[in-house]
Tab-separated table of C-alpha atoms in Angstrom:
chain	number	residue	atom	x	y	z
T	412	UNK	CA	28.939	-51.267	108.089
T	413	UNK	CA	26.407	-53.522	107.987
T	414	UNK	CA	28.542	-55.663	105.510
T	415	UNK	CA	31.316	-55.971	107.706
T	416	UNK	CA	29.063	-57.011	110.211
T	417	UNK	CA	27.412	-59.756	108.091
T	418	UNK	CA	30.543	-61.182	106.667
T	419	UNK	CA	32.130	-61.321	109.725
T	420	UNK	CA	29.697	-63.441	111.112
T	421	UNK	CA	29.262	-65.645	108.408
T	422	UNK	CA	32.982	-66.409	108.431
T	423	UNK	CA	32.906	-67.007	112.045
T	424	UNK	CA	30.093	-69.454	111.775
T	425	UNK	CA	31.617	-71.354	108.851
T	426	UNK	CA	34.841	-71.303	110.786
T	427	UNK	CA	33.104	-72.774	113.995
T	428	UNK	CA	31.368	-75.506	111.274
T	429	UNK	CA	34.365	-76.470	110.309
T	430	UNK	CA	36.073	-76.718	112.940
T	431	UNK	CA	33.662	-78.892	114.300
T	432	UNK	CA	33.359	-80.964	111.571
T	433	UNK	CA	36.745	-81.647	111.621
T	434	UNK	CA	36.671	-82.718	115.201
T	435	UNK	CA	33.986	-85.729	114.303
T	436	UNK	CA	35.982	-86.711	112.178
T	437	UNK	CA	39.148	-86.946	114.281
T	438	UNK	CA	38.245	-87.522	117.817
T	439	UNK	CA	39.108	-90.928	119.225
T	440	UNK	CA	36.231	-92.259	120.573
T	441	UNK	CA	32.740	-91.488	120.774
T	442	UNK	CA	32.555	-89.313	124.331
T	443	UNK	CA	35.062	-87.169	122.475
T	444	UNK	CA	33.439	-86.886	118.845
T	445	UNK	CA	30.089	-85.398	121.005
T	446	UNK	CA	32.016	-82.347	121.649
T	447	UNK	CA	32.335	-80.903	117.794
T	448	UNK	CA	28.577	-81.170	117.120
T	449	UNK	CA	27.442	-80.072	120.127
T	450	UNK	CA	29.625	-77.209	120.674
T	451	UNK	CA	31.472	-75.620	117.967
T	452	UNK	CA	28.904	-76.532	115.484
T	453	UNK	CA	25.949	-75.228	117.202
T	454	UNK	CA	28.105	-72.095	117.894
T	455	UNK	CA	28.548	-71.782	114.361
T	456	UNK	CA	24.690	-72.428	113.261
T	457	UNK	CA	23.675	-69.647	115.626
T	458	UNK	CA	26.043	-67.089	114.298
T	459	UNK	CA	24.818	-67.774	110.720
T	460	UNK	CA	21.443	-67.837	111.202
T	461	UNK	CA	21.938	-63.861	113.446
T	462	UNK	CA	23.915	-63.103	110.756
T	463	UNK	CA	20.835	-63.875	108.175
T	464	UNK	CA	18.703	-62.341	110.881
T	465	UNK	CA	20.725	-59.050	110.405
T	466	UNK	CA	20.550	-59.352	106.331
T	467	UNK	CA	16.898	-59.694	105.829
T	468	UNK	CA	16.252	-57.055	108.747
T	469	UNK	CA	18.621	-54.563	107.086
T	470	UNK	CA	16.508	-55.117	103.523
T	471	UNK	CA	13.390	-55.486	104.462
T	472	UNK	CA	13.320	-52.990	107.495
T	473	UNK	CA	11.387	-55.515	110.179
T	474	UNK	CA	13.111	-58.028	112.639
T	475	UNK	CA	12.724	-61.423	110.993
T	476	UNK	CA	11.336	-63.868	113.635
T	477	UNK	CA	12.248	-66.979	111.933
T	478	UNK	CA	15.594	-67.091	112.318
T	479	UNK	CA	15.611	-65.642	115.611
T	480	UNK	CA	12.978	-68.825	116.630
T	481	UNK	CA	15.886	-71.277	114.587
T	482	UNK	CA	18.631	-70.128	117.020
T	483	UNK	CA	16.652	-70.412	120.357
T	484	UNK	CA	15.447	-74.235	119.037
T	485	UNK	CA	19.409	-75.146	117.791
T	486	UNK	CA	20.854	-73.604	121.065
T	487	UNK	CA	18.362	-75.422	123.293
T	488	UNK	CA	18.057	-78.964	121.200
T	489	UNK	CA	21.740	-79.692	120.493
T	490	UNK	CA	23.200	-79.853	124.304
T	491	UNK	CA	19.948	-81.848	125.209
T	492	UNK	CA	20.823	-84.402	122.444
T	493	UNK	CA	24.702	-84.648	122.964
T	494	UNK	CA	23.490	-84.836	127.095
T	495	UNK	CA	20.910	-87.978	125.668
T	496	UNK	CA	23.827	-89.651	123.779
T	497	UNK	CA	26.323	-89.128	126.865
T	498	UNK	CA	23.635	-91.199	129.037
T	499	UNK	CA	22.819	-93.789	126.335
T	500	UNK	CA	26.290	-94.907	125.843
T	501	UNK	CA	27.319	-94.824	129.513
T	502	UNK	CA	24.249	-97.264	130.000
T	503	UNK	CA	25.577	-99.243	127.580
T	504	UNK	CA	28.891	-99.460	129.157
T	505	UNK	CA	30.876	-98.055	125.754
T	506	UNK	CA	33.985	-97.596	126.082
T	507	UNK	CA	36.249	-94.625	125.954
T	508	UNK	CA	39.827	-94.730	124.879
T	509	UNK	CA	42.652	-94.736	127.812
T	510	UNK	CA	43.449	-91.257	129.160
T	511	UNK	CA	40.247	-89.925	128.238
T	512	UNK	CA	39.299	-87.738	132.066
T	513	UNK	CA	36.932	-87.702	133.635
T	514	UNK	CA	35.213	-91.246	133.158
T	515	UNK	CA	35.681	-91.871	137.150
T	516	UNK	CA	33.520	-89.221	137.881
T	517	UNK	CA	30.398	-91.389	136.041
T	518	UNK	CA	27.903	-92.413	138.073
T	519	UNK	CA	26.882	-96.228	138.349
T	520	UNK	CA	23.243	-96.847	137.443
């Protein structure tokens, strides 16, 4: 059972990757390209890092700390960091393509 368990998070998590990935790649502009890293990718870190968590606590019969550490850092760090780039390139007045919502709710510095 435990298997089924591990495999199906490991195949979520490379599906969340992925997906991610691929939106970096093909978002528009740069307000948009912050939303594969810092959601579907971190999403997809975390659920391979619990599903190592569950592997090496299965075999070696102790919760692994390590990982669980990893996924509280990732799931903490990576909104703080898209939030940082958000700020850095509305204070430098980048542009985002036209149609892109919810620019006029940005505050003026």
């Amino acid at each position: 059972m435990t298997e089924w368990i591990i495999s199906f998070l490991l195949l979520a998590g490379g599906m969340f990757i992925l997906i991610g990935s691929i939106g970096l790649v093909k978002m528009p502009d740069f307000f948009m390209r912050l939303h594969g890293p810092t959601k579907a990718t971190t999403l997809g870190m975390a659920s391979l890092l619990i599903a190592a968590n569950v592997f090496f606590s299965v075999n070696s019969g102790e919760v692994n700390i390590k990982e669980i550490l990893i996924s509280i850092f990732l799931l903490i760090t990576a909104p703080i960091t898209g939030y940082m780039l958000i700020k850095s390139a509305i204070h430098h007045e980048l542009q985002a393509k036209e149609g892109t919502k919810g620019m006029d709710n940005i505050e003026d510095d």
